[in-house]
Amino acid sequence: MASKDSIVALSSGRLPAGIAVIRISGPTTRFVVETIAGPVKDRLTTLRRLKAVDGSVIDHGVVLFFPGPGSFTGEDVAEFQVHGSRAVAAKVLQTITSFEGVRHAEPGEFTRRAFLNGRLDLVETEALADLVNAETEAQRRFALSNAEGAQSELYSSWRRRLIHARAMIEAEIDFADEDDVPGSVSEAVWSDVAAMIGEIERHVEGFKAAEIIRDGFEVVILGAPNAGKSSLFNALARREAAIVTDEPGTTRDLLEVAMDLNGLKVRIVDTAGLRDAAGKVESIGIERARAKAGATDLVLLLEDMADPVAVSDVPNEVPLLRIGTKSDIARAGAGDGYDLVISTKVGAGIERLLKEIGDRAAAAVRNAGDVLPSRLRHVELLSETRDFLRAALSGQSQELRAEELRLAADRLGRIIGAVDVEDLLDVIFSQFCIGK
């Protein structure tokens, strides 16, 4: 798709910085580059004196020019690498946008052009957004694998198999009397469709692991008032993130901190102390704590070993670690019956607890497949695909069964953007930063 205008943006980080990278894409790119920097060779770095339209020198910088369609966006693309001051970057941007047909880019517009020009499919586009936003090593590996096409290839292969299956069924319907059409292809086709249903179901089961990689392994700290929840929260956060007092009900809302444990994102959530005699506001916090604990990946149930207070309505369906706290002042033998005992005051047991959390987070993603669905929309469309395939298997009329195969292939096409997805584009590309 040829664009009528060119776009420009600062593509590097916050200024001031050592280097500022300014990217331009579109039909005016070569003219802009040659006007500002003079003739440059394709795909070679060139150190040039950059000049404004009036001939004054802006800066000395490196220029790169990538002719389309062999560029990121599929259009002519250039990058100016200049000194990273706000003044230099602003002057370069002002100079470039002074050319007719050049404007500032919208968020994600470079990547959107790459998609529209066939340089990326929709899954690779989403993976690129994940790669830009990756905070941990696991997120980086996951996003990079998808950005390089692993996820897209899986969905495309399923779609190709369905298109082939539909073609065979329709050939049997239309040309059953012809010599070059096998007498029956149904058995092989429907056997492959049944196998594909199993493949899709196993793939969808990996979404939970993908959520943990992308959003983090969630750990909720639960317990009675003054059980040491906020003290543990601060110890894990390594800062005073929560207020700690002897007064019951100090924590009334959910507090969260993110950590990186062995390359995986882990989110620790502090909650209100669980008790029956609580005020109206505190009761709301307690209900939120119970609700959060019922839908998390791991619960740390804390109990003060020096003054134990049991709590009720602890979720049974969620993995749980019973943690005895204040081991520095507890009597001898008080730690019996707990999975771990800790003291935030002297730091006892904290490293062991962190290792246990890290091991459980790693185990939650370890057994998942190599390729995982990375978005809820993928799971929804895959589930629809599976349902159409089931309908095709159980159908009586070959014509209707072929139509179910078409609908299934259509849903796979929607995942990668091979069929109409216009209503999704604004949402997807709004997640990008300007300059990407």
CSV table of C-alpha atoms in Angstrom, one decimal:
chain,number,residue,atom,x,y,z
A,1,MET,CA,0.0,0.0,0.0
A,2,ALA,CA,1.6,3.2,-1.2
A,3,SER,CA,1.4,6.2,1.3
A,4,LYS,CA,0.8,9.7,0.0
A,5,ASP,CA,2.7,11.3,2.9
A,6,SER,CA,5.8,10.7,4.8
A,7,ILE,CA,6.1,10.4,8.6
A,8,VAL,CA,8.9,11.3,11.0
A,9,ALA,CA,9.5,10.8,14.7
A,10,LEU,CA,12.1,10.5,17.4
A,11,SER,CA,12.6,6.7,17.7
A,12,SER,CA,15.1,6.6,20.5
A,13,GLY,CA,14.6,7.1,24.2
A,14,ARG,CA,14.0,10.1,26.4
A,15,LEU,CA,16.2,13.2,25.9
A,16,PRO,CA,18.8,14.3,26.7
A,17,ALA,CA,20.8,11.2,25.7
A,18,GLY,CA,24.1,10.3,24.1
A,19,ILE,CA,22.4,9.7,20.7
A,20,ALA,CA,19.0,10.7,19.3
A,21,VAL,CA,17.6,8.5,16.4
A,22,ILE,CA,15.1,10.2,14.2
A,23,ARG,CA,13.3,8.0,11.7
A,24,ILE,CA,11.4,9.0,8.5
A,25,SER,CA,9.4,6.8,6.2
A,26,GLY,CA,7.5,7.5,3.0
A,27,PRO,CA,7.8,8.8,-0.6
A,28,THR,CA,9.6,12.0,0.3
A,29,THR,CA,12.3,10.3,2.3
A,30,ARG,CA,15.1,10.3,-0.3
A,31,PHE,CA,14.5,13.9,-1.2
A,32,VAL,CA,14.6,14.9,2.5
A,33,VAL,CA,17.8,13.0,3.1
A,34,GLU,CA,19.6,14.4,0.0
A,35,THR,CA,18.5,17.9,0.8
A,36,ILE,CA,19.7,17.8,4.5
A,37,ALA,CA,22.7,15.5,4.1
A,38,GLY,CA,23.6,15.3,0.4
A,39,PRO,CA,23.7,12.0,-1.6
A,40,VAL,CA,24.1,8.8,0.5
A,41,LYS,CA,24.6,5.2,-0.5
A,42,ASP,CA,21.9,2.7,0.3
A,43,ARG,CA,22.2,0.7,3.5
A,44,LEU,CA,25.6,2.2,4.4
A,45,THR,CA,26.2,4.5,7.4
A,46,THR,CA,27.5,7.9,6.3
A,47,LEU,CA,28.8,10.7,8.6
A,48,ARG,CA,27.5,13.9,7.3
A,49,ARG,CA,27.1,17.6,8.1
A,50,LEU,CA,23.3,18.1,8.5
A,51,LYS,CA,21.9,21.3,7.2
A,52,ALA,CA,18.7,23.2,7.6
A,53,VAL,CA,16.7,24.4,4.5
A,54,ASP,CA,18.4,27.8,4.8
A,55,GLY,CA,21.9,26.2,4.6
A,56,SER,CA,22.8,26.6,8.3
A,57,VAL,CA,24.4,23.6,10.0
A,58,ILE,CA,22.2,21.7,12.5
A,59,ASP,CA,24.7,19.0,13.6
A,60,HIS,CA,27.1,16.4,12.5
A,61,GLY,CA,25.5,13.0,12.4
A,62,VAL,CA,25.2,9.6,10.9
A,63,VAL,CA,22.7,9.0,8.1
A,64,LEU,CA,21.2,5.6,7.0
A,65,PHE,CA,18.9,5.1,4.0
A,66,PHE,CA,16.9,2.0,3.3
A,67,PRO,CA,15.1,1.9,-0.1
A,68,GLY,CA,11.7,0.3,-0.2
A,69,PRO,CA,10.3,-2.3,-0.4
A,70,GLY,CA,13.3,-3.9,1.5
A,71,SER,CA,12.9,-1.8,4.6
A,72,PHE,CA,11.0,-2.1,7.9
A,73,THR,CA,7.9,-0.3,6.6
A,74,GLY,CA,8.2,-1.4,3.0
A,75,GLU,CA,8.7,2.2,2.0
A,76,ASP,CA,11.8,4.3,1.7
A,77,VAL,CA,13.1,4.7,5.2
A,78,ALA,CA,16.0,6.8,6.6
A,79,GLU,CA,17.5,7.4,10.1
A,80,PHE,CA,19.4,10.3,11.4
A,81,GLN,CA,21.6,9.6,14.4
A,82,VAL,CA,22.5,12.9,16.0
A,83,HIS,CA,23.7,14.2,19.3
A,84,GLY,CA,20.9,13.6,21.8
A,85,SER,CA,20.1,17.1,23.1
A,86,ARG,CA,16.6,18.3,23.1
A,87,ALA,CA,17.6,21.3,21.0
A,88,VAL,CA,19.3,19.2,18.2
A,89,ALA,CA,16.5,16.7,18.0
A,90,ALA,CA,13.9,19.5,17.9
A,91,LYS,CA,15.7,21.3,15.1
A,92,VAL,CA,16.1,18.2,13.0
A,93,LEU,CA,12.4,17.4,13.4
A,94,GLN,CA,11.4,20.9,12.7
A,95,THR,CA,13.5,20.9,9.5
A,96,ILE,CA,12.1,17.6,8.3
A,97,THR,CA,8.5,18.5,8.9
A,98,SER,CA,9.0,21.8,7.0
A,99,PHE,CA,9.2,19.7,3.7
A,100,GLU,CA,5.9,19.4,1.9
A,101,GLY,CA,4.2,16.1,2.5
A,102,VAL,CA,6.0,15.2,5.7
A,103,ARG,CA,4.2,15.1,9.1
A,104,HIS,CA,4.8,13.8,12.6
A,105,ALA,CA,4.0,10.1,13.0
A,106,GLU,CA,1.1,8.8,15.2
A,107,PRO,CA,1.8,6.1,17.8
A,108,GLY,CA,2.6,2.8,16.1
A,109,GLU,CA,2.4,4.3,12.6
A,110,PHE,CA,5.7,2.9,11.4
A,111,THR,CA,4.7,-0.6,12.4
A,112,ARG,CA,1.2,-0.1,11.0
A,113,ARG,CA,2.7,0.7,7.6
A,114,ALA,CA,4.9,-2.4,7.9
A,115,PHE,CA,1.8,-4.5,8.4
A,116,LEU,CA,-0.2,-2.8,5.6
A,117,ASN,CA,2.7,-3.3,3.2
A,118,GLY,CA,3.0,-7.0,4.0
A,119,ARG,CA,6.3,-6.7,5.9
A,120,LEU,CA,4.7,-8.1,9.1
A,121,ASP,CA,1.5,-10.0,9.8
A,122,LEU,CA,-0.8,-9.2,12.7
A,123,VAL,CA,0.7,-11.7,15.2
A,124,GLU,CA,4.2,-10.5,14.4
A,125,THR,CA,3.1,-6.9,14.9
A,126,GLU,CA,1.7,-7.8,18.4
A,127,ALA,CA,4.9,-9.6,19.2
A,128,LEU,CA,6.9,-6.5,18.3
A,129,ALA,CA,4.9,-4.5,20.7
A,130,ASP,CA,5.6,-7.1,23.4
A,131,LEU,CA,9.3,-7.0,22.5
A,132,VAL,CA,9.4,-3.2,22.9
A,133,ASN,CA,7.7,-3.5,26.3
A,134,ALA,CA,9.6,-6.5,27.5
A,135,GLU,CA,10.9,-6.1,31.1
A,136,THR,CA,12.3,-9.6,31.8
A,137,GLU,CA,14.4,-12.2,30.0
A,138,ALA,CA,11.4,-14.6,29.7
A,139,GLN,CA,9.3,-11.8,28.1
A,140,ARG,CA,12.1,-11.0,25.7
A,141,ARG,CA,12.5,-14.6,24.6
A,142,PHE,CA,8.8,-15.1,24.2
A,143,ALA,CA,8.3,-11.9,22.2
A,144,LEU,CA,11.3,-12.4,20.0
A,145,SER,CA,10.2,-15.9,19.1
A,146,ASN,CA,6.8,-14.6,18.0
A,147,ALA,CA,8.3,-11.6,16.3
A,148,GLU,CA,10.4,-13.9,14.2
A,149,GLY,CA,7.3,-15.8,13.0
A,150,ALA,CA,7.0,-18.9,15.2
A,151,GLN,CA,3.4,-18.2,16.2
A,152,SER,CA,2.4,-17.0,12.8
A,153,GLU,CA,3.8,-20.1,11.1
A,154,LEU,CA,1.8,-22.4,13.4
A,155,TYR,CA,-1.5,-20.6,12.6
A,156,SER,CA,-0.7,-20.4,8.9
A,157,SER,CA,0.1,-24.1,8.7
A,158,TRP,CA,-3.2,-25.0,10.3
A,159,ARG,CA,-4.9,-22.6,7.9
A,160,ARG,CA,-3.2,-24.2,4.9
A,161,ARG,CA,-4.3,-27.7,6.1
A,162,LEU,CA,-7.9,-26.5,6.3
A,163,ILE,CA,-7.8,-24.9,2.9
A,164,HIS,CA,-6.4,-28.2,1.5
A,165,ALA,CA,-9.0,-30.2,3.3
A,166,ARG,CA,-11.9,-28.0,2.1
A,167,ALA,CA,-10.5,-28.3,-1.5
A,168,MET,CA,-10.5,-32.1,-1.3
A,169,ILE,CA,-14.0,-32.3,0.1
A,170,GLU,CA,-15.3,-29.9,-2.6
A,171,ALA,CA,-13.5,-31.8,-5.3
A,172,GLU,CA,-15.2,-35.0,-4.1
A,173,ILE,CA,-18.5,-33.3,-4.1
A,174,ASP,CA,-18.1,-31.7,-7.6
A,175,PHE,CA,-16.0,-34.3,-9.4
A,176,ALA,CA,-16.8,-37.6,-7.8
A,177,ASP,CA,-17.2,-39.2,-11.3
A,178,GLU,CA,-13.9,-38.0,-12.7
A,179,ASP,CA,-11.0,-40.5,-13.0
A,180,ASP,CA,-8.4,-38.1,-11.6
A,181,VAL,CA,-10.3,-37.6,-8.3
A,182,PRO,CA,-9.9,-40.3,-5.7
A,183,GLY,CA,-13.0,-42.3,-5.0
A,184,SER,CA,-13.0,-41.1,-1.4
A,185,VAL,CA,-10.7,-38.6,0.4
A,186,SER,CA,-13.0,-38.1,3.3
A,187,GLU,CA,-11.3,-40.6,5.6
A,188,ALA,CA,-7.9,-38.8,5.3
A,189,VAL,CA,-9.4,-35.3,5.5
A,190,TRP,CA,-11.5,-35.9,8.6
A,191,SER,CA,-8.7,-37.8,10.3
A,192,ASP,CA,-6.5,-34.7,9.9
A,193,VAL,CA,-9.3,-32.4,11.1
A,194,ALA,CA,-9.6,-34.5,14.2
A,195,ALA,CA,-5.9,-34.4,14.8
A,196,MET,CA,-6.0,-30.6,14.4
A,197,ILE,CA,-8.7,-30.2,17.0
A,198,GLY,CA,-6.3,-31.9,19.5
A,199,GLU,CA,-3.4,-29.7,18.4
A,200,ILE,CA,-5.5,-26.5,18.9
A,201,GLU,CA,-6.8,-27.6,22.3
A,202,ARG,CA,-3.3,-28.3,23.6
A,203,HIS,CA,-2.1,-25.0,22.2
A,204,VAL,CA,-4.9,-23.0,23.9
A,205,GLU,CA,-4.0,-24.7,27.2
A,206,GLY,CA,-0.7,-22.9,27.0
A,207,PHE,CA,-2.4,-19.5,27.3
A,208,LYS,CA,-2.1,-19.5,31.1
A,209,ALA,CA,1.7,-19.9,30.8
A,210,ALA,CA,1.8,-17.1,28.2
A,211,GLU,CA,-0.2,-14.8,30.6
A,212,ILE,CA,2.3,-15.5,33.3
A,213,ILE,CA,5.2,-14.7,31.0
A,214,ARG,CA,3.6,-11.4,29.7
A,215,ASP,CA,1.7,-10.2,32.9
A,216,GLY,CA,3.6,-11.9,35.7
A,217,PHE,CA,3.2,-14.7,38.2
A,218,GLU,CA,0.9,-13.3,40.8
A,219,VAL,CA,1.5,-13.9,44.5
A,220,VAL,CA,-1.1,-12.7,47.1
A,221,ILE,CA,-0.1,-12.2,50.7
A,222,LEU,CA,-2.9,-13.2,53.0
A,223,GLY,CA,-3.4,-13.3,56.8
A,224,ALA,CA,-4.9,-11.8,59.9
A,225,PRO,CA,-4.1,-8.2,61.0
A,226,ASN,CA,-0.5,-7.8,62.3
A,227,ALA,CA,0.6,-11.2,60.9
A,228,GLY,CA,3.5,-9.4,59.1
A,229,LYS,CA,2.0,-9.1,55.7
A,230,SER,CA,3.1,-5.5,55.0
A,231,SER,CA,6.5,-6.1,56.6
A,232,LEU,CA,7.0,-9.1,54.2
A,233,PHE,CA,5.7,-7.0,51.3
A,234,ASN,CA,8.3,-4.3,52.1
A,235,ALA,CA,11.1,-6.9,52.5
A,236,LEU,CA,10.3,-8.4,49.1
A,237,ALA,CA,10.0,-4.9,47.5
A,238,ARG,CA,13.2,-3.8,49.2
A,239,ARG,CA,11.6,-0.5,50.0
A,240,GLU,CA,8.9,1.0,52.3
A,241,ALA,CA,6.0,0.3,49.9
A,242,ALA,CA,3.4,-0.3,52.6
A,243,ILE,CA,2.7,1.4,55.9
A,244,VAL,CA,3.6,-0.9,58.9
A,245,THR,CA,2.0,-0.2,62.3
A,246,ASP,CA,0.7,-2.3,65.2
A,247,GLU,CA,-2.8,-1.0,64.6
A,248,PRO,CA,-5.1,-3.6,62.9
A,249,GLY,CA,-6.6,-2.5,59.6
A,250,THR,CA,-3.8,-0.3,58.5
A,251,THR,CA,-3.7,-1.8,55.0
A,252,ARG,CA,-7.2,-1.3,53.4
A,253,ASP,CA,-6.5,-1.7,49.7
A,254,LEU,CA,-4.5,-3.9,47.4
A,255,LEU,CA,-0.8,-2.9,47.0
A,256,GLU,CA,1.3,-4.4,44.3
A,257,VAL,CA,5.0,-4.5,43.4
A,258,ALA,CA,6.7,-6.3,40.5
A,259,MET,CA,9.9,-8.3,40.7
A,260,ASP,CA,12.2,-10.1,38.4
A,261,LEU,CA,12.9,-13.6,39.7
A,262,ASN,CA,15.2,-15.7,37.4
A,263,GLY,CA,14.1,-13.8,34.3
A,264,LEU,CA,10.3,-14.1,35.1
A,265,LYS,CA,8.1,-11.3,36.2
A,266,VAL,CA,6.5,-11.9,39.6
A,267,ARG,CA,3.8,-9.6,41.1
A,268,ILE,CA,3.5,-9.5,44.9
A,269,VAL,CA,0.2,-8.2,46.2
A,270,ASP,CA,-0.3,-7.0,49.8
A,271,THR,CA,-3.9,-7.2,51.2
A,272,ALA,CA,-6.0,-6.1,54.1
A,273,GLY,CA,-5.8,-8.3,57.2
A,274,LEU,CA,-8.6,-10.8,57.4
A,275,ARG,CA,-10.9,-10.4,60.5
A,276,ASP,CA,-14.6,-10.4,61.3
A,277,ALA,CA,-15.0,-7.2,63.4
A,278,ALA,CA,-14.1,-4.6,60.8
A,279,GLY,CA,-15.5,-1.2,59.8
A,280,LYS,CA,-17.2,-0.5,56.5
A,281,VAL,CA,-14.2,0.7,54.6
A,282,GLU,CA,-11.9,-2.0,56.0
A,283,SER,CA,-14.6,-4.7,55.2
A,284,ILE,CA,-14.4,-3.6,51.5
A,285,GLY,CA,-10.6,-4.1,51.6
A,286,ILE,CA,-11.1,-7.6,53.2
A,287,GLU,CA,-13.6,-8.6,50.5
A,288,ARG,CA,-11.1,-7.4,47.8
A,289,ALA,CA,-8.4,-9.5,49.5
A,290,ARG,CA,-10.5,-12.6,49.4
A,291,ALA,CA,-11.5,-12.1,45.8
A,292,LYS,CA,-7.9,-11.5,44.8
A,293,ALA,CA,-6.7,-14.6,46.6
A,294,GLY,CA,-9.3,-16.7,44.9
A,295,ALA,CA,-8.0,-16.0,41.4
A,296,THR,CA,-4.2,-15.8,41.9
A,297,ASP,CA,-1.3,-18.1,41.1
A,298,LEU,CA,0.0,-18.5,44.6
A,299,VAL,CA,-1.2,-17.5,48.1
A,300,LEU,CA,1.2,-16.9,51.0
A,301,LEU,CA,-0.9,-17.4,54.1
A,302,LEU,CA,1.0,-15.7,57.0
A,303,GLU,CA,0.5,-16.4,60.7
A,304,ASP,CA,2.3,-14.7,63.6
A,305,MET,CA,4.0,-17.6,65.4
A,306,ALA,CA,4.3,-15.5,68.6
A,307,ASP,CA,0.6,-14.8,68.6
A,308,PRO,CA,-1.2,-17.0,66.1
A,309,VAL,CA,-4.6,-16.0,64.8
A,310,ALA,CA,-6.4,-18.4,62.4
A,311,VAL,CA,-8.3,-17.0,59.5
A,312,SER,CA,-11.3,-18.4,57.7
A,313,ASP,CA,-12.4,-18.7,54.1
A,314,VAL,CA,-9.0,-19.4,52.7
A,315,PRO,CA,-9.3,-20.4,49.1
A,316,ASN,CA,-8.8,-24.1,48.6
A,317,GLU,CA,-8.5,-24.1,44.8
A,318,VAL,CA,-5.3,-21.9,44.7
A,319,PRO,CA,-1.8,-23.2,45.5
A,320,LEU,CA,-0.9,-22.1,49.1
A,321,LEU,CA,2.2,-21.8,51.2
A,322,ARG,CA,1.7,-21.5,55.0
A,323,ILE,CA,4.3,-19.1,56.3
A,324,GLY,CA,5.1,-18.6,60.0
A,325,THR,CA,6.3,-15.1,60.7
A,326,LYS,CA,8.3,-13.4,63.5
A,327,SER,CA,10.6,-16.4,64.0
A,328,ASP,CA,13.0,-14.1,65.9
A,329,ILE,CA,10.6,-13.8,68.9
A,330,ALA,CA,8.6,-17.1,68.6
A,331,ARG,CA,9.0,-19.8,71.1
A,332,ALA,CA,11.0,-22.9,70.3
A,333,GLY,CA,9.0,-25.4,68.2
A,334,ALA,CA,6.5,-22.8,67.1
A,335,GLY,CA,7.5,-23.4,63.4
A,336,ASP,CA,6.0,-26.9,63.3
A,337,GLY,CA,3.2,-27.2,60.7
A,338,TYR,CA,4.4,-24.3,58.5
A,339,ASP,CA,5.9,-24.7,55.0
A,340,LEU,CA,8.4,-21.9,55.8
A,341,VAL,CA,9.2,-19.7,58.7
A,342,ILE,CA,10.6,-16.2,58.3
A,343,SER,CA,11.5,-13.1,60.2
A,344,THR,CA,11.5,-9.8,58.3
A,345,LYS,CA,13.2,-8.1,61.2
A,346,VAL,CA,16.4,-10.1,60.9
A,347,GLY,CA,15.9,-11.3,57.3
A,348,ALA,CA,15.6,-15.0,58.2
A,349,GLY,CA,14.0,-17.2,55.6
A,350,ILE,CA,13.4,-14.5,53.0
A,351,GLU,CA,15.9,-15.8,50.5
A,352,ARG,CA,14.4,-19.3,50.8
A,353,LEU,CA,10.9,-17.9,50.3
A,354,LEU,CA,12.1,-16.0,47.2
A,355,LYS,CA,13.6,-19.2,45.8
A,356,GLU,CA,10.3,-21.1,46.4
A,357,ILE,CA,8.3,-18.4,44.7
A,358,GLY,CA,10.8,-18.3,41.8
A,359,ASP,CA,10.7,-22.1,41.4
A,360,ARG,CA,6.9,-22.2,41.4
A,361,ALA,CA,6.8,-19.4,38.8
A,362,ALA,CA,9.3,-21.3,36.6
A,363,ALA,CA,7.3,-24.5,37.0
A,364,ALA,CA,4.1,-22.7,35.9
A,365,VAL,CA,5.6,-22.0,32.4
A,366,ARG,CA,8.1,-24.9,32.1
A,367,ASN,CA,5.7,-27.5,30.8
A,368,ALA,CA,4.0,-25.3,28.2
A,369,GLY,CA,4.7,-25.8,24.5
A,370,ASP,CA,7.3,-23.8,22.7
A,371,VAL,CA,4.7,-21.8,20.8
A,372,LEU,CA,2.0,-20.2,23.0
A,373,PRO,CA,-1.0,-18.0,22.2
A,374,SER,CA,0.0,-14.5,23.3
A,375,ARG,CA,-3.3,-12.7,23.2
A,376,LEU,CA,-6.8,-13.3,24.5
A,377,ARG,CA,-8.1,-12.6,21.0
A,378,HIS,CA,-6.0,-15.5,19.7
A,379,VAL,CA,-7.6,-17.8,22.2
A,380,GLU,CA,-11.1,-16.6,21.4
A,381,LEU,CA,-10.5,-17.1,17.6
A,382,LEU,CA,-8.8,-20.5,18.2
A,383,SER,CA,-11.8,-21.6,20.3
A,384,GLU,CA,-14.1,-20.6,17.5
A,385,THR,CA,-11.9,-22.5,15.0
A,386,ARG,CA,-12.1,-25.6,17.2
A,387,ASP,CA,-15.9,-25.3,17.4
A,388,PHE,CA,-16.3,-25.1,13.6
A,389,LEU,CA,-14.0,-28.1,13.2
A,390,ARG,CA,-16.1,-30.1,15.7
A,391,ALA,CA,-19.2,-29.1,13.7
A,392,ALA,CA,-17.5,-30.2,10.5
A,393,LEU,CA,-16.7,-33.6,12.0
A,394,SER,CA,-20.2,-34.2,13.2
A,395,GLY,CA,-22.0,-32.8,10.2
A,396,GLN,CA,-24.1,-35.0,7.8
A,397,SER,CA,-24.0,-33.0,4.6
A,398,GLN,CA,-20.6,-32.7,2.8
A,399,GLU,CA,-21.6,-29.3,1.6
A,400,LEU,CA,-22.2,-28.0,5.1
A,401,ARG,CA,-19.1,-29.7,6.4
A,402,ALA,CA,-17.0,-27.9,3.8
A,403,GLU,CA,-18.6,-24.6,4.9
A,404,GLU,CA,-17.6,-25.3,8.5
A,405,LEU,CA,-14.0,-25.8,7.3
A,406,ARG,CA,-14.2,-22.5,5.5
A,407,LEU,CA,-15.4,-20.7,8.6
A,408,ALA,CA,-12.6,-22.4,10.6
A,409,ALA,CA,-9.9,-21.2,8.2
A,410,ASP,CA,-11.5,-17.7,8.2
A,411,ARG,CA,-11.0,-17.5,12.0
A,412,LEU,CA,-7.3,-18.6,11.7
A,413,GLY,CA,-6.9,-15.9,9.0
A,414,ARG,CA,-8.3,-13.3,11.4
A,415,ILE,CA,-5.5,-14.1,13.9
A,416,ILE,CA,-2.7,-13.4,11.5
A,417,GLY,CA,-4.5,-10.6,9.6
A,418,ALA,CA,-5.0,-12.6,6.3
A,419,VAL,CA,-8.7,-11.6,6.3
A,420,ASP,CA,-10.5,-8.4,7.3
A,421,VAL,CA,-9.3,-7.1,10.6
A,422,GLU,CA,-9.8,-3.4,10.1
A,423,ASP,CA,-11.8,-3.0,13.3
A,424,LEU,CA,-8.8,-4.2,15.3
A,425,LEU,CA,-6.0,-2.1,13.8
A,426,ASP,CA,-6.6,1.1,15.8
A,427,VAL,CA,-6.6,-0.8,19.1
A,428,ILE,CA,-3.5,-2.8,18.3
A,429,PHE,CA,-1.3,0.0,17.0
A,430,SER,CA,-2.3,2.4,19.8
A,431,GLN,CA,-0.3,0.3,22.1
A,432,PHE,CA,3.0,1.4,20.4
A,433,CYS,CA,5.1,4.4,21.3
A,434,ILE,CA,5.6,7.2,18.8
A,435,GLY,CA,8.5,6.4,16.6
A,436,LYS,CA,7.7,2.7,16.3
